PDB file of C-alpha atoms and ligand atoms in Angstrom:
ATOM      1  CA  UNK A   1      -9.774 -29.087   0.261  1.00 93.00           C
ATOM      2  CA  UNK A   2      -7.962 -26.060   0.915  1.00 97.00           C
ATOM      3  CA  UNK A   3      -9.411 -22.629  -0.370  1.00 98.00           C
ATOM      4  CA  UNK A   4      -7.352 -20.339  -2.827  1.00 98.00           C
ATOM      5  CA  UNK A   5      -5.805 -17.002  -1.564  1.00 98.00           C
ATOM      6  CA  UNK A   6      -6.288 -14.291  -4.525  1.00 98.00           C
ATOM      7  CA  UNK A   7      -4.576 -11.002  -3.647  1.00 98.00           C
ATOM      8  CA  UNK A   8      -5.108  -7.243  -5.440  1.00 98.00           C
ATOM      9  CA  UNK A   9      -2.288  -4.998  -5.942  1.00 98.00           C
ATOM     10  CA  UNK A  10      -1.626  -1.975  -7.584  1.00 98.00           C
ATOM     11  CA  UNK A  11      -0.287   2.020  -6.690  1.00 96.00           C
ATOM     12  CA  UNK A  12      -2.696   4.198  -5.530  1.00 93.00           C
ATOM     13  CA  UNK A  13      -5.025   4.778  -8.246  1.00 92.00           C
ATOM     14  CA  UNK A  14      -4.304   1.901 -10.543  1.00 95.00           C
ATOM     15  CA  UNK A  15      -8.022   1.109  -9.708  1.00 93.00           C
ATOM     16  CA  UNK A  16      -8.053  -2.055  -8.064  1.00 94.00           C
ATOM     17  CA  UNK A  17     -10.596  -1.069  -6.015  1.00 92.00           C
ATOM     18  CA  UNK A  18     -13.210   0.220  -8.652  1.00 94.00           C
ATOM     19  CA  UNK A  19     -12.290  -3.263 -10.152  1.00 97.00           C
ATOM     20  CA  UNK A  20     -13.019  -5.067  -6.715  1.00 97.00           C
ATOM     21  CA  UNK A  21     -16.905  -3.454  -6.708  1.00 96.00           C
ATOM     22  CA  UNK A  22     -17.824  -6.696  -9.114  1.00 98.00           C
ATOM     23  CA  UNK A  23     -14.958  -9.326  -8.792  1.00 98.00           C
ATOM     24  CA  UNK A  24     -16.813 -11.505  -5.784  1.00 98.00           C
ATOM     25  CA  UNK A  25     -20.182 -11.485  -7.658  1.00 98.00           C
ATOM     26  CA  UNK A  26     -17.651 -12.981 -10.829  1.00 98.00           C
ATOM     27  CA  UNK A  27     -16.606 -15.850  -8.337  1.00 98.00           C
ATOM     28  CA  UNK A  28     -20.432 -16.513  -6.928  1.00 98.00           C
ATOM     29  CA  UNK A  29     -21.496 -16.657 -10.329  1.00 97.00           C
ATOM     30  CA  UNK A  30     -19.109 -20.120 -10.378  1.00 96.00           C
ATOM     31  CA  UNK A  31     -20.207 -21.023  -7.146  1.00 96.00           C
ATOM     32  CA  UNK A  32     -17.627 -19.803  -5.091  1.00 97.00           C
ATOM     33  CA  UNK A  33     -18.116 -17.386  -2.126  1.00 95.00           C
ATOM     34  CA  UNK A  34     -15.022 -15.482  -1.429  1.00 98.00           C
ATOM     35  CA  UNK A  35     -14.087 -13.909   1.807  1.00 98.00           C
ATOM     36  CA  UNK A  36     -13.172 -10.508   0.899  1.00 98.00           C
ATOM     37  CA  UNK A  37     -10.496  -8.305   2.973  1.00 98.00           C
ATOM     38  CA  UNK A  38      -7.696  -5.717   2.884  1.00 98.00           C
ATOM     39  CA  UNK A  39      -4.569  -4.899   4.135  1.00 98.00           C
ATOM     40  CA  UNK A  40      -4.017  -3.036   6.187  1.00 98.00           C
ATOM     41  CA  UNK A  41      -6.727  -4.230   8.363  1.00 98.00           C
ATOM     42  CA  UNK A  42      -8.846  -7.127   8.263  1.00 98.00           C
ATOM     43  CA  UNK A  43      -8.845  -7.683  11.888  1.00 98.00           C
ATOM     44  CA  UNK A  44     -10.216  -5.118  14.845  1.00 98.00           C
ATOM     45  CA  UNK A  45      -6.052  -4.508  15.694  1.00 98.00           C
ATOM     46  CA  UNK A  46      -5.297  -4.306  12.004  1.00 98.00           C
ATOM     47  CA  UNK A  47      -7.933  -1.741  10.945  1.00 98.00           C
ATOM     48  CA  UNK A  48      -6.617   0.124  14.393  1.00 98.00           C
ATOM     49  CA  UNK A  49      -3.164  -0.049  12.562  1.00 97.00           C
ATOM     50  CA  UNK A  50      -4.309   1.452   9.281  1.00 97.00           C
ATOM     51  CA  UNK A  51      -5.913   4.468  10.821  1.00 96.00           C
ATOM     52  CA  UNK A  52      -2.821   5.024  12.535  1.00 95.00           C
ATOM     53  CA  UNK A  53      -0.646   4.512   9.461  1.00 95.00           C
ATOM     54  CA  UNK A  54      -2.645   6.170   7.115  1.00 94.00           C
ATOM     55  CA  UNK A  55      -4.706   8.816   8.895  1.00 90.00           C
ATOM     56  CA  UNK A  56      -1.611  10.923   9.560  1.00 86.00           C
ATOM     57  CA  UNK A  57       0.379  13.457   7.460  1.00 83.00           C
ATOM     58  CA  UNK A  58       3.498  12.239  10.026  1.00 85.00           C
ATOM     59  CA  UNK A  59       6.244  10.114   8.013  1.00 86.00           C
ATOM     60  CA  UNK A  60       7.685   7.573  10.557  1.00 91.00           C
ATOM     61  CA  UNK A  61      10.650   5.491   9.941  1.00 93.00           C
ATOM     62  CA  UNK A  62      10.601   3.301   7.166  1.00 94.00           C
ATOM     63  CA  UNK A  63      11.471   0.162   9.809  1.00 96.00           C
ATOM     64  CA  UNK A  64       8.574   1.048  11.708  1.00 96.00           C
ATOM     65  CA  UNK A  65       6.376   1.065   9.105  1.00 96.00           C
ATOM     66  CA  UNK A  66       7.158  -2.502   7.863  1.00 98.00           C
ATOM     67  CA  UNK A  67       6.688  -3.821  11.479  1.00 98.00           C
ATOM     68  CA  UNK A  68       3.649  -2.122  11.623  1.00 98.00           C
ATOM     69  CA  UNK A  69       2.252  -3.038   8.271  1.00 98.00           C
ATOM     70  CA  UNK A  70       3.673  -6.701   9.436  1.00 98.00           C
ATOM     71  CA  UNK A  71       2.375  -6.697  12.640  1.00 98.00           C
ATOM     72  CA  UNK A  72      -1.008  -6.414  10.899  1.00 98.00           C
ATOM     73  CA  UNK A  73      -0.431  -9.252   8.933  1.00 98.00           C
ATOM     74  CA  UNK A  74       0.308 -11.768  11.523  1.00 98.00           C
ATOM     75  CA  UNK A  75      -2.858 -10.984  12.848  1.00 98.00           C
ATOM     76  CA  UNK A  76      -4.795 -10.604   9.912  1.00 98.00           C
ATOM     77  CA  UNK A  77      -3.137 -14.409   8.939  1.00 98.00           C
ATOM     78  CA  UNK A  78      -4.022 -16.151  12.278  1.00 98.00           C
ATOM     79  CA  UNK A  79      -7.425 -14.610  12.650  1.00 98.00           C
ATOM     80  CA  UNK A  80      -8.530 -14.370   9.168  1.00 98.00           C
ATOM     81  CA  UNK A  81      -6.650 -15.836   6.583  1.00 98.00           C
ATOM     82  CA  UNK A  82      -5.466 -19.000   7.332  1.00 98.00           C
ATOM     83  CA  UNK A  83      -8.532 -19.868   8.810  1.00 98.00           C
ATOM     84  CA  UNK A  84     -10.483 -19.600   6.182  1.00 98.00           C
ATOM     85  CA  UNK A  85      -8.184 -21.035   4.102  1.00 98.00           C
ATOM     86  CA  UNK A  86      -7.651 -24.275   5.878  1.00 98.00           C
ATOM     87  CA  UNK A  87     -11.605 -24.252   6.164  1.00 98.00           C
ATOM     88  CA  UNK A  88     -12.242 -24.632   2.164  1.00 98.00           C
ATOM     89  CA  UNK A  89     -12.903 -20.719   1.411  1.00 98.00           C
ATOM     90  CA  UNK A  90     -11.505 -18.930  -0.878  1.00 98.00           C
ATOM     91  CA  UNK A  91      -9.869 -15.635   0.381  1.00 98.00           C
ATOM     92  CA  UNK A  92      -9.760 -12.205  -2.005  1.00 98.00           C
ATOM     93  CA  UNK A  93      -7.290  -9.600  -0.004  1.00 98.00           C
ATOM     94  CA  UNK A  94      -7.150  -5.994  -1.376  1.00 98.00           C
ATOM     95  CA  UNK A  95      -3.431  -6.016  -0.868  1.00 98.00           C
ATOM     96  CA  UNK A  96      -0.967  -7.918   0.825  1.00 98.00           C
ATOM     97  CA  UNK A  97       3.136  -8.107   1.114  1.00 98.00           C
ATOM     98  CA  UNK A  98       3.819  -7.124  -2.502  1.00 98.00           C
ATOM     99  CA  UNK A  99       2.776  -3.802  -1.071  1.00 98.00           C
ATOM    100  CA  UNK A 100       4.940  -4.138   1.273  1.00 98.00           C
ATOM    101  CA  UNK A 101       7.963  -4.905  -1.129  1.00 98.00           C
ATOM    102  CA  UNK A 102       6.528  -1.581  -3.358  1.00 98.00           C
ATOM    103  CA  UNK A 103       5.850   0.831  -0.815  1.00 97.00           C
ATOM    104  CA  UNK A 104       8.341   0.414   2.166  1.00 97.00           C
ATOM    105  CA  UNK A 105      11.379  -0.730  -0.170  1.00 98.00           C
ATOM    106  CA  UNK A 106      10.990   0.350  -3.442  1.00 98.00           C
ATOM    107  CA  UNK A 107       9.655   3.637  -2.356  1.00 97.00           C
ATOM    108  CA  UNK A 108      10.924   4.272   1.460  1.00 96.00           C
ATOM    109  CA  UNK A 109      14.263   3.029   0.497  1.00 97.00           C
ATOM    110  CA  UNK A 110      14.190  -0.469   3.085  1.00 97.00           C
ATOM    111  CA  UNK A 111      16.118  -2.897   2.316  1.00 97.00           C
ATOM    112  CA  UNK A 112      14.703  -5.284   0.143  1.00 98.00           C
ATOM    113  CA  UNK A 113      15.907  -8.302   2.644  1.00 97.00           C
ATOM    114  CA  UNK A 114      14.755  -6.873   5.527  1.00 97.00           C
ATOM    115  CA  UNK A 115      11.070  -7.454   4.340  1.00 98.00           C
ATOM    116  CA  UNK A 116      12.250 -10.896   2.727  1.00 98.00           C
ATOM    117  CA  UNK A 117      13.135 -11.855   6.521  1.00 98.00           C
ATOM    118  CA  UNK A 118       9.842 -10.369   7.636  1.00 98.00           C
ATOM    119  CA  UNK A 119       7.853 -12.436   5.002  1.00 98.00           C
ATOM    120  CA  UNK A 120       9.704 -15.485   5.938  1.00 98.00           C
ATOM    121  CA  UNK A 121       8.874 -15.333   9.437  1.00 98.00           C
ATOM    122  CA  UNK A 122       5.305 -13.996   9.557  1.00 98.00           C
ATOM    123  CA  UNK A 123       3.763 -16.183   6.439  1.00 98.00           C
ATOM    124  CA  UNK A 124       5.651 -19.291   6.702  1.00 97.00           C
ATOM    125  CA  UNK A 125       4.702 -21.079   3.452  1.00 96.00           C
ATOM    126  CA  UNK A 126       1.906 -18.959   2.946  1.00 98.00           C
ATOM    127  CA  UNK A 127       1.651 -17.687  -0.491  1.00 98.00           C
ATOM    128  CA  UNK A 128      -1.318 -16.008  -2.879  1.00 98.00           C
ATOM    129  CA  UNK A 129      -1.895 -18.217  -5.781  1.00 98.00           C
ATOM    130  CA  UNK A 130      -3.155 -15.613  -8.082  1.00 98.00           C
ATOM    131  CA  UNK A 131      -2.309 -11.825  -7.344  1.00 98.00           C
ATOM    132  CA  UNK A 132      -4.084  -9.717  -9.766  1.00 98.00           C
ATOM    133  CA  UNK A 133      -1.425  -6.411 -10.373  1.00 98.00           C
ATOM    134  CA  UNK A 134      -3.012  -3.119 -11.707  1.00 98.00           C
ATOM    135  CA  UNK A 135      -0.387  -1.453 -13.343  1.00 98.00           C
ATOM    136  CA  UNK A 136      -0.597   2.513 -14.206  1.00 97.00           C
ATOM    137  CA  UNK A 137       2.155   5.013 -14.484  1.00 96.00           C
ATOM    138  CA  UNK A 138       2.947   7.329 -11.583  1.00 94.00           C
ATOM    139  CA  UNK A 139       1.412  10.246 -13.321  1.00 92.00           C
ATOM    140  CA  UNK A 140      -2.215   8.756 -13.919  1.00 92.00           C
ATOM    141  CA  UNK A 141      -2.016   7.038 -10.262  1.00 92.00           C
ATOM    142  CA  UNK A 142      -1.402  10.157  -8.507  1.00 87.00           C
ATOM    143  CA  UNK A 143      -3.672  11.748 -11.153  1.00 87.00           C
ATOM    144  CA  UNK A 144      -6.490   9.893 -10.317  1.00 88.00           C
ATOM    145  CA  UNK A 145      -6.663   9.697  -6.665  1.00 86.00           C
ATOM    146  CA  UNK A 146      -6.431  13.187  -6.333  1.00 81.00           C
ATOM    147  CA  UNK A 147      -9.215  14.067  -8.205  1.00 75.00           C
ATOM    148  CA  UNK A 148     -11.320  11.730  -5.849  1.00 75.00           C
ATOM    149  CA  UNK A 149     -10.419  12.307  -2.737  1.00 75.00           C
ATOM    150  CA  UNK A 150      -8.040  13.900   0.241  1.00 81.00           C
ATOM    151  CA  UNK A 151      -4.668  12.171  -0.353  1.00 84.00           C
ATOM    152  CA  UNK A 152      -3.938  10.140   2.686  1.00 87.00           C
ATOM    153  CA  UNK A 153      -0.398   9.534   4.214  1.00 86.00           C
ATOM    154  CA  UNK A 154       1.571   7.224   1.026  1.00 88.00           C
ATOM    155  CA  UNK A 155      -1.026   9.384  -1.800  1.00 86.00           C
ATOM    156  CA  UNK A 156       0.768  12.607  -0.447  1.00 85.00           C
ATOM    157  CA  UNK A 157       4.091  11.374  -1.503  1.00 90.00           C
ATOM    158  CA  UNK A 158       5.761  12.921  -4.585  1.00 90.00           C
ATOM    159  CA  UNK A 159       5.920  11.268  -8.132  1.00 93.00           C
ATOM    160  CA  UNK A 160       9.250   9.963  -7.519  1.00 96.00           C
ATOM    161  CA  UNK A 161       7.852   8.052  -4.938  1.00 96.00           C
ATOM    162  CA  UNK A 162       5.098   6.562  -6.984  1.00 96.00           C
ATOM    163  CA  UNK A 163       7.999   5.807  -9.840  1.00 97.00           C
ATOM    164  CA  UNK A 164       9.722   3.630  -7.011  1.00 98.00           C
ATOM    165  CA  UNK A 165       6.804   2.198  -5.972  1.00 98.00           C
ATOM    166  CA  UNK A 166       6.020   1.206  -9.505  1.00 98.00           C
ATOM    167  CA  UNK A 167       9.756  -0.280 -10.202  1.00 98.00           C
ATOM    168  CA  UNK A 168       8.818  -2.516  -6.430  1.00 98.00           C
ATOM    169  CA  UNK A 169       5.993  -4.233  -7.889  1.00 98.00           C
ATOM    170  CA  UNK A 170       7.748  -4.752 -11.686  1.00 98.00           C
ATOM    171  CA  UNK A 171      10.902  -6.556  -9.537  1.00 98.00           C
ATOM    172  CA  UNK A 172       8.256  -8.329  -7.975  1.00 98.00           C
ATOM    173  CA  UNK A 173       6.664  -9.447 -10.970  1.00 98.00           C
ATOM    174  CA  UNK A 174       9.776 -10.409 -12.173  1.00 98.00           C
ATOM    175  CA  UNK A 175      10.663 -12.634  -9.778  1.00 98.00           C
ATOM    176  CA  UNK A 176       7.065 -14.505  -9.546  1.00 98.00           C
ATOM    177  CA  UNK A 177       6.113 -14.546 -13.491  1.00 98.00           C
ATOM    178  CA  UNK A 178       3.875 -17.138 -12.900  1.00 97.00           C
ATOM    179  CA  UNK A 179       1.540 -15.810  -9.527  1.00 98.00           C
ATOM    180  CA  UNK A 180       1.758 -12.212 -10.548  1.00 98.00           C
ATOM    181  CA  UNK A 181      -0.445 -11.313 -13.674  1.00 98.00           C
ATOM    182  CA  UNK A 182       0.059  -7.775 -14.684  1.00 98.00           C
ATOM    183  CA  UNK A 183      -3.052  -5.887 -15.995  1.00 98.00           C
ATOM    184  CA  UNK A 184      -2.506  -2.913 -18.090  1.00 98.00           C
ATOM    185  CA  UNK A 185      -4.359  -0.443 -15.801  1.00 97.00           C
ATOM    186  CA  UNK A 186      -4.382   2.914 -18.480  1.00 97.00           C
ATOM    187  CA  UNK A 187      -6.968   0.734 -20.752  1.00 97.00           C
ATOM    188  CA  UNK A 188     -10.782   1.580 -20.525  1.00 97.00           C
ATOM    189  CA  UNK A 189     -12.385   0.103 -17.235  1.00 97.00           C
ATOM    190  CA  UNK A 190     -14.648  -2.351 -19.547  1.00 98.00           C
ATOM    191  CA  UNK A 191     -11.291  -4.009 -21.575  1.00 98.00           C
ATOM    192  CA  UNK A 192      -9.681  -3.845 -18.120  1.00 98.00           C
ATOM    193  CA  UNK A 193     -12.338  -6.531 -16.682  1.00 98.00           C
ATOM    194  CA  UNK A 194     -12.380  -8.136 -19.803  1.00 98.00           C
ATOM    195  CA  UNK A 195      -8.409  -9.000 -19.078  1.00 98.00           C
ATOM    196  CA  UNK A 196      -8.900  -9.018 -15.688  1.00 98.00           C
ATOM    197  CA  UNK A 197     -12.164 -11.779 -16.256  1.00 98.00           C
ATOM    198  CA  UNK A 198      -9.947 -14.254 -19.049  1.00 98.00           C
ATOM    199  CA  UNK A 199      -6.951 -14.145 -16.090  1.00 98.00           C
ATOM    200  CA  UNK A 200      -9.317 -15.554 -13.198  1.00 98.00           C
ATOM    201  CA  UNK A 201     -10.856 -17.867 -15.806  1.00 98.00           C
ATOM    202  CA  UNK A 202      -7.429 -19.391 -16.143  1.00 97.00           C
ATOM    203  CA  UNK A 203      -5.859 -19.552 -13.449  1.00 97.00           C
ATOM    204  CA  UNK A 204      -8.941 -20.194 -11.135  1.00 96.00           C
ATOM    205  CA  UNK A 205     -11.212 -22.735 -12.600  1.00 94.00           C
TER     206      UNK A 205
HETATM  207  P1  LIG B 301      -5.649   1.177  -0.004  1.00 65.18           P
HETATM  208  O1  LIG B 301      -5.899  -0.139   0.643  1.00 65.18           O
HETATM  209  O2  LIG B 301      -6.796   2.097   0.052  1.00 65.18           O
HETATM  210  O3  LIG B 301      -5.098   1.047  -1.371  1.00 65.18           O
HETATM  211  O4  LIG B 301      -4.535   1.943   0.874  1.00 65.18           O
HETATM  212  C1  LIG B 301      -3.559   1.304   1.554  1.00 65.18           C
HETATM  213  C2  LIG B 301      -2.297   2.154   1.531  1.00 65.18           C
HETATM  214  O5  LIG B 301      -1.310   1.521   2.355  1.00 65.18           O
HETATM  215  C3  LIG B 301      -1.694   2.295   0.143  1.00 65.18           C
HETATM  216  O6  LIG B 301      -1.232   3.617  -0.039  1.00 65.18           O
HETATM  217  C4  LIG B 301      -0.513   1.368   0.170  1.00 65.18           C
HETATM  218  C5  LIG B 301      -0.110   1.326   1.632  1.00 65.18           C
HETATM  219  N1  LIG B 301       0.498   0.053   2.044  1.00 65.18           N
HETATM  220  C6  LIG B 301       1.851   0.028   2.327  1.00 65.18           C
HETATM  221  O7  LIG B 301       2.525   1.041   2.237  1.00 65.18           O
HETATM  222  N2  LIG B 301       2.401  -1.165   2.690  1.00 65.18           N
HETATM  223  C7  LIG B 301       1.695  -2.326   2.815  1.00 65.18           C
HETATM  224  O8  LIG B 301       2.243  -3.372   3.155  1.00 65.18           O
HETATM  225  C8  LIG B 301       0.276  -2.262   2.517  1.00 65.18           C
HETATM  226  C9  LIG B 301      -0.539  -3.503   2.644  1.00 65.18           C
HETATM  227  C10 LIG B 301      -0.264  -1.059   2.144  1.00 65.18           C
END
């Protein structure tokens, strides 16, 4: 049978990735080894492509950076992804094209078709069934990543950004009630994985 696809999404600082410490040792727990990845990267020429897209205080073209971050993608799909998927695993990705949607249109200012095109062609059919979406305000994201570390190329971007960003992933939401679960991100980190626990519980087994 074919594996699940479980994607993590969130601004910068929402704290996916604090949450994504315990979340495979949840899933072994019920028996099921997940293979865990990210976007950008994933693959050799995808991890190339996130150095180059984050490492850099540069701002290119919004266009480019949807190729870029789609270019990835198609890699990280036929190397990684689908593969696994068609295989039986289960597949947890630390983001994936909601990001896409968030960052390059609802903050950058692309056109939200543009990346519709984009999806169409590079994924196919391919979906997530579950996508697990950290939600924080703009203030506490940008709050929180820069008291941990150097803000990389998209954390250096203004609040306004991070408000757009935001308003990208609630439109997505909106439009895929029943993939996209929305996890109030401001709560303490133990009631966070106690919401973020009762969602996988449901919609996974
Ligand atoms: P992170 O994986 O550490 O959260 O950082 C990835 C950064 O890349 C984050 O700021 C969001 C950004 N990003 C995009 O702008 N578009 C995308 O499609 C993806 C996957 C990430």
């Amino acid at each position: 049978m074919r594996g699940r696809f479980i994607t993590l999404e969130g601004m910068d600082g929402a704290g996916k990735s604090s949450h994504l410490s315990w979340i495979p040792d949840f899933f072994a727990s019920r028996g099921i080894k997940l293979c865990v990845t990210r976007e950008p990267g994933g693959t050799p020429l995808g991890e190339a492509l996130r150095q180059m897209l984050l490492n850099t205080t540069q701002k290119s073209h919004p266009d480019t950076e949807a190729l870029l971050m789609f270019a990835a993608r198609r890699e990280h799909i036929a190397q990684v992804i689908e593969p696994a998927l068609s295989s039986g695993q289960w597949v947890l990705c630390d983001r994936f094209t909601d990001a896409t949607f968030a960052y390059q249109a609802g903050g950058s200012g692309l056109d939200w078709g543009r990346i519709e095109q984009l999806e169409a062609w590079v994924q196919g059919e391919l979906q997530p069934h579950l996508t697990l979406y950290f939600d924080v305000p703009s203030q506490v994201g940008k709050q929180r990543t820069q008291s941990v570390r150097e803000p990389d190329r998209f954390e250096s971007e203004g609040m306004a950004f991070f408000d757009r960003v935001r308003a990208g992933y609630l439109k997505r939401l909106k439009q895929f009630p029943h993939r996209m679960h929305l996890i109030d991100s401001t709560q303490s980190y133990e009631d966070v994985k106690v919401m973020v626990e009762s969602i996988i519980l449901s919609n996974c087994f």
